[in-house]
Coordinates of C-alpha atoms and ligand atoms in Angstrom, one line a residue:
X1 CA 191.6 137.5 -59.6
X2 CA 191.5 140.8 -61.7
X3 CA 188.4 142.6 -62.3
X4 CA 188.2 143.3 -65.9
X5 CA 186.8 146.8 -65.8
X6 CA 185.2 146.3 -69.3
X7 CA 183.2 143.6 -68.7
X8 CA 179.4 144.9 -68.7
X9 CA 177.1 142.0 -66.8
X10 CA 174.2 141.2 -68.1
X11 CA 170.6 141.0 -65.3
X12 CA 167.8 139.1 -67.2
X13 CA 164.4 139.9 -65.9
X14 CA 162.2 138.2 -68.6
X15 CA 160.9 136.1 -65.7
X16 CA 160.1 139.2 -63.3
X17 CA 159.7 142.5 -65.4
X18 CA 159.1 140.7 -68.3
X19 CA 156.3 138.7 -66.6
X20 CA 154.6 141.4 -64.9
X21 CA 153.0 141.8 -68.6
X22 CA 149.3 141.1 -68.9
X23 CA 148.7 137.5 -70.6
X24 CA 152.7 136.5 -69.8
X25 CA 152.2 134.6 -66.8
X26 CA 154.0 131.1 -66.5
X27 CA 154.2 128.3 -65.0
X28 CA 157.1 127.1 -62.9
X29 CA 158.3 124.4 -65.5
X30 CA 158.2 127.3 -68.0
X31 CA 160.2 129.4 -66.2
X32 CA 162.5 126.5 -65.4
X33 CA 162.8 126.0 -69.6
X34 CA 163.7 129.6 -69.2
X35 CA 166.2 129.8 -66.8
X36 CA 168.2 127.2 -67.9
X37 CA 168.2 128.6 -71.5
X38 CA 169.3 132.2 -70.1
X39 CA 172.3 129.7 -67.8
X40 CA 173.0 128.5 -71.2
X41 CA 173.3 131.7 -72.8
X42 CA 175.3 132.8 -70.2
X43 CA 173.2 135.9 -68.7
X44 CA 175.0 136.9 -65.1
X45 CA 172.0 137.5 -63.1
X46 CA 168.5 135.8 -63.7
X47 CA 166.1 137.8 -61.4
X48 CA 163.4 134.7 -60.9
X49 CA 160.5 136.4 -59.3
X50 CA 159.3 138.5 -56.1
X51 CA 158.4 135.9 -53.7
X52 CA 156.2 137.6 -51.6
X53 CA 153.5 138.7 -54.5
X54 CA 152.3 135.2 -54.8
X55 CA 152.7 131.4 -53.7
X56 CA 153.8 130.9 -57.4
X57 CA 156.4 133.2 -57.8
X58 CA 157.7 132.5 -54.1
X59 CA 157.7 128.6 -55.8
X60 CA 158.7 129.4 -59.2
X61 CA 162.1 130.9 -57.5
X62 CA 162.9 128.1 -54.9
X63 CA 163.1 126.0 -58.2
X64 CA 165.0 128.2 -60.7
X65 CA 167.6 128.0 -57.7
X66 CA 167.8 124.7 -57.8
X67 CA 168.0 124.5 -61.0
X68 CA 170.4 126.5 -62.4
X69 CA 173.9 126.7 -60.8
X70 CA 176.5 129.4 -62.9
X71 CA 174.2 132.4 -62.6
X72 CA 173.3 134.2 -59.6
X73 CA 169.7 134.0 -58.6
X74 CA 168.3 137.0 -57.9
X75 CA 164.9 137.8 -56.0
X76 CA 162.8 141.0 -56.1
X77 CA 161.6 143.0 -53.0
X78 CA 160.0 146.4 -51.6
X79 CA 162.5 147.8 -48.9
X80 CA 160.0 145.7 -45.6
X81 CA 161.0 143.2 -43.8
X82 CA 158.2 140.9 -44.8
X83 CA 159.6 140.9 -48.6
X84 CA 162.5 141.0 -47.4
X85 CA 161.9 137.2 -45.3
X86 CA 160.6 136.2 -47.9
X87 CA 162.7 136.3 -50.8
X88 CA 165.7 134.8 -48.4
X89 CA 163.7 131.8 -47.8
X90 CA 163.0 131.9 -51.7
X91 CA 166.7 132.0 -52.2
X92 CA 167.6 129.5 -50.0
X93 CA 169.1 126.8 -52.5
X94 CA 170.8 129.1 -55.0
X95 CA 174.1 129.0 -55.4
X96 CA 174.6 132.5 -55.7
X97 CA 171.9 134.7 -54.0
X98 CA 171.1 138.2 -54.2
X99 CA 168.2 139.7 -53.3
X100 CA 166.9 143.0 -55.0
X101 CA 165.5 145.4 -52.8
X102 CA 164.5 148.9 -53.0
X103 CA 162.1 152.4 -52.9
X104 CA 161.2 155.3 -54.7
X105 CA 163.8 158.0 -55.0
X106 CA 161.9 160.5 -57.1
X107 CA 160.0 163.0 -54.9
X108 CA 157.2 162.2 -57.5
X109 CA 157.4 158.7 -56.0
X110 CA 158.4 160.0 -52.4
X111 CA 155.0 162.8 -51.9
X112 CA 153.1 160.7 -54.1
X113 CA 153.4 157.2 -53.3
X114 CA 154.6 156.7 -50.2
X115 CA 153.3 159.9 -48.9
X116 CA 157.0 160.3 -47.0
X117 CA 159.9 162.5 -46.9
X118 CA 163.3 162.3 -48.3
X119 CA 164.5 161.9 -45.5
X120 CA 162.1 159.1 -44.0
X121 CA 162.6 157.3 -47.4
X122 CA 166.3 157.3 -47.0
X123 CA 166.1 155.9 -43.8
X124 CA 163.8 152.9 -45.0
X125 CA 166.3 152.6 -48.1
X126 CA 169.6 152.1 -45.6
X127 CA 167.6 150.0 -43.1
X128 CA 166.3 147.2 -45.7
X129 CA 169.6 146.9 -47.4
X130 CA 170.9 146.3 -43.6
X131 CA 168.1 143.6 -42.9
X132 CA 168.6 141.8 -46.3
X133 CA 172.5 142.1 -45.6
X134 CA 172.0 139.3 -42.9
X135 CA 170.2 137.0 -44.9
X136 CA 172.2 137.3 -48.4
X137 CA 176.0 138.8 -48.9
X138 CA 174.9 140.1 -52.4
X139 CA 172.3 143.3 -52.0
X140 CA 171.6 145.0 -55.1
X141 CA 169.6 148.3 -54.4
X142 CA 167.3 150.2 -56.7
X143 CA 166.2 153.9 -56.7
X144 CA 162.7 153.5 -58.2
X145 CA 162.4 156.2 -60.5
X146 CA 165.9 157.1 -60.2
X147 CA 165.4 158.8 -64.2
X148 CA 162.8 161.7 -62.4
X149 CA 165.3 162.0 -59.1
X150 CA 167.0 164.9 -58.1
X151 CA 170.6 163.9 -58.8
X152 CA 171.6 165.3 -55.5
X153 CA 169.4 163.4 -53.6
X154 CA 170.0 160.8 -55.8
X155 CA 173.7 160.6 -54.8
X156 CA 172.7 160.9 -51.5
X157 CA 170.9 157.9 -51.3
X158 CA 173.2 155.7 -53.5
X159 CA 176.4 156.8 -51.3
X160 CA 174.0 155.6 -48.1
X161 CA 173.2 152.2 -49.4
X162 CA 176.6 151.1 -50.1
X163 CA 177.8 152.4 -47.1
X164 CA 175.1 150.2 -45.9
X165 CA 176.2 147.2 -47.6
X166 CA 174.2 147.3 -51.2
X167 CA 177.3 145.6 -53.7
X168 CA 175.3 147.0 -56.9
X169 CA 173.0 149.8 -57.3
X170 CA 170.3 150.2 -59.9
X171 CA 169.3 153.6 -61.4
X172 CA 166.2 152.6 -62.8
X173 CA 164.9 155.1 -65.8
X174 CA 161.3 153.2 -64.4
X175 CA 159.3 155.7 -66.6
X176 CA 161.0 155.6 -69.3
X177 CA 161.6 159.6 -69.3
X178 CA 165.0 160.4 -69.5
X179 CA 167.2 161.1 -73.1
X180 CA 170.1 159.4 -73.6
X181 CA 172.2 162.4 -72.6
X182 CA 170.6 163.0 -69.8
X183 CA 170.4 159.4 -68.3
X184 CA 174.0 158.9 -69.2
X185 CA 175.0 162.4 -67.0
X186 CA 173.6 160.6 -64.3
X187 CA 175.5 157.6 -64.4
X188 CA 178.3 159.9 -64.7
X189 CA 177.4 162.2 -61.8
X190 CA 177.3 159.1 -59.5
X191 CA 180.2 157.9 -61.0
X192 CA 182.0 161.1 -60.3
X193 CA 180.7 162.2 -57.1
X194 CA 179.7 159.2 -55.1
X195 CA 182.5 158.7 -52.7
X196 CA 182.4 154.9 -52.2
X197 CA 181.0 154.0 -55.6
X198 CA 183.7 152.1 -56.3
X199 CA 182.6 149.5 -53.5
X200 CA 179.4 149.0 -56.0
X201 CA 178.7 148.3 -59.6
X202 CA 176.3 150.2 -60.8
X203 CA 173.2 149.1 -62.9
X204 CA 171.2 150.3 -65.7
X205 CA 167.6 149.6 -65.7
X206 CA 165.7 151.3 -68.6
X207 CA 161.8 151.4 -69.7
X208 CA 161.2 151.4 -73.7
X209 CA 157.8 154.3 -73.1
X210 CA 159.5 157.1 -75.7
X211 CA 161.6 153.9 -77.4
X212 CA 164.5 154.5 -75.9
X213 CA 165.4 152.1 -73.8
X214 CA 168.3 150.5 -75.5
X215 CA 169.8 154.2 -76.4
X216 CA 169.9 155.1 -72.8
X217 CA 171.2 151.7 -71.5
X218 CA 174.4 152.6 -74.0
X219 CA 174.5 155.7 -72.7
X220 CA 174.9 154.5 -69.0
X221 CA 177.3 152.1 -70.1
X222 CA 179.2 154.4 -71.5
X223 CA 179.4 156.6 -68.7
X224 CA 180.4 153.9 -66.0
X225 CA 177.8 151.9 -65.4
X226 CA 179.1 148.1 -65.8
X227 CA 175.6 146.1 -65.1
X228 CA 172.8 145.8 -67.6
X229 CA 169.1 144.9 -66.9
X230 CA 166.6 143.9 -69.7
X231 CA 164.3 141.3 -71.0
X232 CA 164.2 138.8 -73.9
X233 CA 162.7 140.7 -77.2
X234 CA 161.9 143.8 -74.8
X235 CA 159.4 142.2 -72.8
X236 CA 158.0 144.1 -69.9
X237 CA 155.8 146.4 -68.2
X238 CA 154.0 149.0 -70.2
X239 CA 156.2 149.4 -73.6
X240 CA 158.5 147.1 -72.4
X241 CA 162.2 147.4 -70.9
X242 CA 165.5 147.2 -72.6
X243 CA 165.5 144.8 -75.0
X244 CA 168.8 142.6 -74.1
X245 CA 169.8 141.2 -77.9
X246 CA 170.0 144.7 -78.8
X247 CA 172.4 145.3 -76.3
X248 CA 174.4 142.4 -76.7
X249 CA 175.3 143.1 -80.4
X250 CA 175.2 146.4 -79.7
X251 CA 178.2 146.0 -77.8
X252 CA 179.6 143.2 -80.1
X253 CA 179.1 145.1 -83.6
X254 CA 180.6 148.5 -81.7
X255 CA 184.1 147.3 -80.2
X256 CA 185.1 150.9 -80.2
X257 CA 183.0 151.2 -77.0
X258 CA 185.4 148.9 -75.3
X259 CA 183.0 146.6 -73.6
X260 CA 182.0 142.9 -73.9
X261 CA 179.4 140.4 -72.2
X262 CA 179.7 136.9 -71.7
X263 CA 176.7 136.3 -73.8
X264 CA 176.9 133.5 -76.4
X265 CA 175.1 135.3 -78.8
X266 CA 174.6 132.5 -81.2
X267 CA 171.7 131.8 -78.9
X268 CA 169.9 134.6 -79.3
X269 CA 167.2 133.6 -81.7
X270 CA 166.7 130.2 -80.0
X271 CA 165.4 131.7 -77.0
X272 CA 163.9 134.7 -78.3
X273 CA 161.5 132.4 -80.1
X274 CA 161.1 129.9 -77.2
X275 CA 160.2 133.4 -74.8
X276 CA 157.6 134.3 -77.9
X277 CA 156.0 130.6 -77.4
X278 CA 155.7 130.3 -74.3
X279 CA 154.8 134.2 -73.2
X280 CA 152.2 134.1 -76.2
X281 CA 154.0 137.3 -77.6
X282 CA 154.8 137.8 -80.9
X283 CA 158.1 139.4 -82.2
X284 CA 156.8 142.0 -84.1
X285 CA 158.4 141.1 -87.9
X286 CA 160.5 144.5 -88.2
X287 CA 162.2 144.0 -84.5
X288 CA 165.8 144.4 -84.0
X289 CA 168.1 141.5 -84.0
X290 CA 164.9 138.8 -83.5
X291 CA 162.7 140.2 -85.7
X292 CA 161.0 137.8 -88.6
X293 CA 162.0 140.9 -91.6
X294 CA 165.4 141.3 -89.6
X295 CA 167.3 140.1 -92.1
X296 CA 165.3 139.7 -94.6
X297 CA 166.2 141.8 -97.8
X298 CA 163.5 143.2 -100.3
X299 CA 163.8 146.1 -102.2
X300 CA 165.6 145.8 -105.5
X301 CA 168.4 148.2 -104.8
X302 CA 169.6 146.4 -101.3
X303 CA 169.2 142.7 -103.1
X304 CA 171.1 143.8 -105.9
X305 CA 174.0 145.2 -103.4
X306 CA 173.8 142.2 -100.6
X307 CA 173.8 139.7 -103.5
X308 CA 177.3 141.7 -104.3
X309 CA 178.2 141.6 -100.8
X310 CA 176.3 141.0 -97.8
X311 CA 178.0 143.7 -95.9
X312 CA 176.8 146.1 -97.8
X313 CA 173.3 145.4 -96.1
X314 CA 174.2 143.4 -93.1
X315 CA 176.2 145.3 -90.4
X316 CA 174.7 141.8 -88.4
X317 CA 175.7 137.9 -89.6
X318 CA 172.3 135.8 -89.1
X319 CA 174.5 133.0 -87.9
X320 CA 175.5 135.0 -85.2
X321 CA 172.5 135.5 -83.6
X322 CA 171.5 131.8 -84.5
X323 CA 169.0 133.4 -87.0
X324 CA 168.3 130.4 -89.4
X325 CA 169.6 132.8 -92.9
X326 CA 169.6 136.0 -94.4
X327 CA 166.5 136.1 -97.2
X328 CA 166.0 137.7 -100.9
X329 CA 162.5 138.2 -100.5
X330 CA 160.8 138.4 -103.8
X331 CA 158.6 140.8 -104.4
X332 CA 157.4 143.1 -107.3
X333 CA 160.2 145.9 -105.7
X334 CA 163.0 143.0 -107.1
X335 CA 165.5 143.2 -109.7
X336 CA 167.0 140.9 -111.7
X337 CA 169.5 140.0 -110.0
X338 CA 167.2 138.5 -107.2
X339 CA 164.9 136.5 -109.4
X340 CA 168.2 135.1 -110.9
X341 CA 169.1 134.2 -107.7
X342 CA 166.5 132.4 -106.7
X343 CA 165.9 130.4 -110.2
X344 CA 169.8 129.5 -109.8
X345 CA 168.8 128.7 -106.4
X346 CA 165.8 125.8 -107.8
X347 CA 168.8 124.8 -110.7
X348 CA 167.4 126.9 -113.6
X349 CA 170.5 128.9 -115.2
X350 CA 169.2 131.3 -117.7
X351 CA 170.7 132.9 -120.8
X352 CA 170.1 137.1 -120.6
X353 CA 167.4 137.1 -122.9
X354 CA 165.8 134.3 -121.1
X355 CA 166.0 136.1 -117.6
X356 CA 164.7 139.1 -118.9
X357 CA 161.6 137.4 -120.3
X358 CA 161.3 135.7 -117.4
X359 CA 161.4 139.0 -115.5
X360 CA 158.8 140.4 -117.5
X361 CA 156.7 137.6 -116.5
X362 CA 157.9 138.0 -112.5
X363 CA 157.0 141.7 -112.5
X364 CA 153.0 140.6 -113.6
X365 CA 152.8 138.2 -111.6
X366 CA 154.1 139.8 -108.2
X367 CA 152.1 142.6 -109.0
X368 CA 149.3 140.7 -108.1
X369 CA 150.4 138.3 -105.8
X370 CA 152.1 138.7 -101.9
X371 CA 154.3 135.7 -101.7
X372 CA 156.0 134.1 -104.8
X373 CA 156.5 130.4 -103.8
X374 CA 159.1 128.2 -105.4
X375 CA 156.3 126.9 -107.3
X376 CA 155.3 130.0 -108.6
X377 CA 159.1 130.4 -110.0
X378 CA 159.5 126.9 -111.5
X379 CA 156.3 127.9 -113.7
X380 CA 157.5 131.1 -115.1
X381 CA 160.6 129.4 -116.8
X382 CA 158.8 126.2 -117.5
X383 CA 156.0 127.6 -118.7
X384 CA 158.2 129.2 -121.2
X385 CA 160.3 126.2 -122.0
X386 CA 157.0 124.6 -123.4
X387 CA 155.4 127.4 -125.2
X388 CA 158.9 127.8 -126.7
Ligands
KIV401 O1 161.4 149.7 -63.3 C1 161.7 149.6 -62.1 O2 162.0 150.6 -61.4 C2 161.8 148.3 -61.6 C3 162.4 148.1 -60.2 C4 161.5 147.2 -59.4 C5 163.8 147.7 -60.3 O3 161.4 147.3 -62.2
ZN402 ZN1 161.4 147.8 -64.4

């Protein structure tokens, strides 16, 4: 079969990075809910845990691999042999195995952390993809850090890991430090100067700390790098990681950038909310794509223009992220043209005197009042009706 070289895959680690978060924790039937609603929404990769951190996790992903069976099940480990064991025997009944292993390849990472050399730390990274090579075919490596690395070393150390068997390797922006430019030149400097990258896909794996998780995602996409890794509503360590909805219809709303998923994007809200629930994290209202305001319209001069035509303030469809509708949302910032739309709405059709009374009578009340119910509507025109 043909690989299409436009076809980005999409690595969920909601159930890994995403529940490293303080007060995320879940049990194994919840990550079960999970990973068959990310099977269903057709994510490529679900990394289910790290095995060796906890009896839990190790238990939470021997059941997502039986479980789910279309997407490959992928376990997290430090480059030792002891992880390494472990996440094997994790990944014994998936389908599709892979085992994520990996090491610091920033020398912030390298002095600081590890208290090694580059050198040394190369060494570790070649021999752990080796070791995991002879329990699992699929090794994806990452290069902790990889957004603070010297690029040469960088290169270096990518070039060794495939040679050493690793079939993807993950640049990891851990930090969240790099720009967009910046972190897309790198992708592109592999691309360019790795000799055997093309034995590899390589993955982008971006931290939200300066907000710019999803930007530099695109930006390694753009510049060759065909894997993406991110969480459900940006859920992760610290500020989060890339936030995979955004990426999705990134790519969907943007076909100029050539790329696709498989993702069935109409799913999108179902499981961002069922993530929310069970994770006890709200969506804050004004988020991208899942967010409760995201298509929710309230300032006179965007009502007046969606209630024209929607494009002309929705670049997204709510159906097509399964969000339940667009809203007018009325508040004392509405025109006309709203309120008539919601009295139509409740059956009330109004001559243009009539409306503009019952305007009047809106703008009072809203100005003291949050949320105007449907009850709050009905009695502004029947009020009227019987004092007329
Ligand atoms: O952010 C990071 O570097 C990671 C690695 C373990 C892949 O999560
Ligand atoms: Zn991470």
């Amino acid at each position: 079969m043909l690989h299409d070289p436009n076809r980005v895959y999409v690595f969920d680690t909601t159930l890994r990075d995403g529940e490293q978060v303080p007060g995320c924790q879940l049990t194994t039937p919840e990550k079960i809910e999970i990973a068959r609603e990310l099977e269903a929404l057709g994510v490529d990769i679900i990394e289910a845990g790290f095995p060796v951190s906890s009896p839990g996790d190790f238990q939470s992903v021997v059941e997502i691999s039986k479980a789910v069976s279309t997407p490959t099940v992928c376990a997290l480990t430090r480059a030792n042999k002891g992880d390494i064991d472990a996440a094997i025997e994790a990944l014994k009944y998936a389908k599709h195995p892979r085992i994520h292993t990996g090491i610091g390849s920033s020398d912030m990472h390298i002095k600081h952390k590890f208290n090694s050399t580059r050198e040394e730390i190369l060494e570790r990274a070649v021999e752990a993809v080796k070791y995991a090579k002879r329990g699992v075919e699929d090794i994806e490596f990452y290069a902790e850090d990889a957004g603070r690395a010297d690029i040469h070393y960088l290169a270096k150390m990518v070039e060794a890991v495939i040679a050493a068997g690793a079939t993807v390797v993950n640049i990891p922006d851990t930090n969240g430090y790099c720009l967009p430019d910046q972190y897309g030149s790198k992708i592109r400097f592999l691309k360019e100067n790795v000799k055997n990258i093309d034995k590899a896909i390589i993955s982008v794996h971006c931290h939200n700390d300066l907000g710019l998780a999803t930007a530099n995602s695109i930006a390694g996409l753009q510049n060759g790098a065909r894997q993406v890794e991110g969480t459900i509503n940006g859920i992760g360590e610290r500020a989060g990681n890339t936030s995979m909805e955004e990426v999705v219809m990134i790519l969907k709303t943007h076909q100029s950038l050539g790329l696709h998923t498989q993702i069935k994007s109409q799913k999108i809200y179902e499981i961002s909310r069922l993530v929310s629930t069970q994770m006890r994290m709200p969506v804050q209202p004004n988020k991208a794509i899942v967010g409760g305001n995201a298509f929710a319209h309230s300032s006179g001069i965007h009502q007046d223009g969606f209630l024209k035509m929607r494009e002309n303030y929705e670049i997204i469809r709510p159906e097509d992220v399964g969000f339940p509708s667009a809203t007018i949302v009325l508040t004392a910032r509405s025109g006309r043209h709203a309120l008539k739309f919601h009295l139509e709405r409740l059956g009330f059709k109004l001559e243009k005197d009539e409306l503009a009374d019952a305007y009047h009578r809106f703008l009072t009340l809203a100005d003291g009042k949050l949320d105007i119910s449907d009850d709050d509507l009905r009695g502004l025109v029947v009020n009227q009706e019987v004092r007329g």
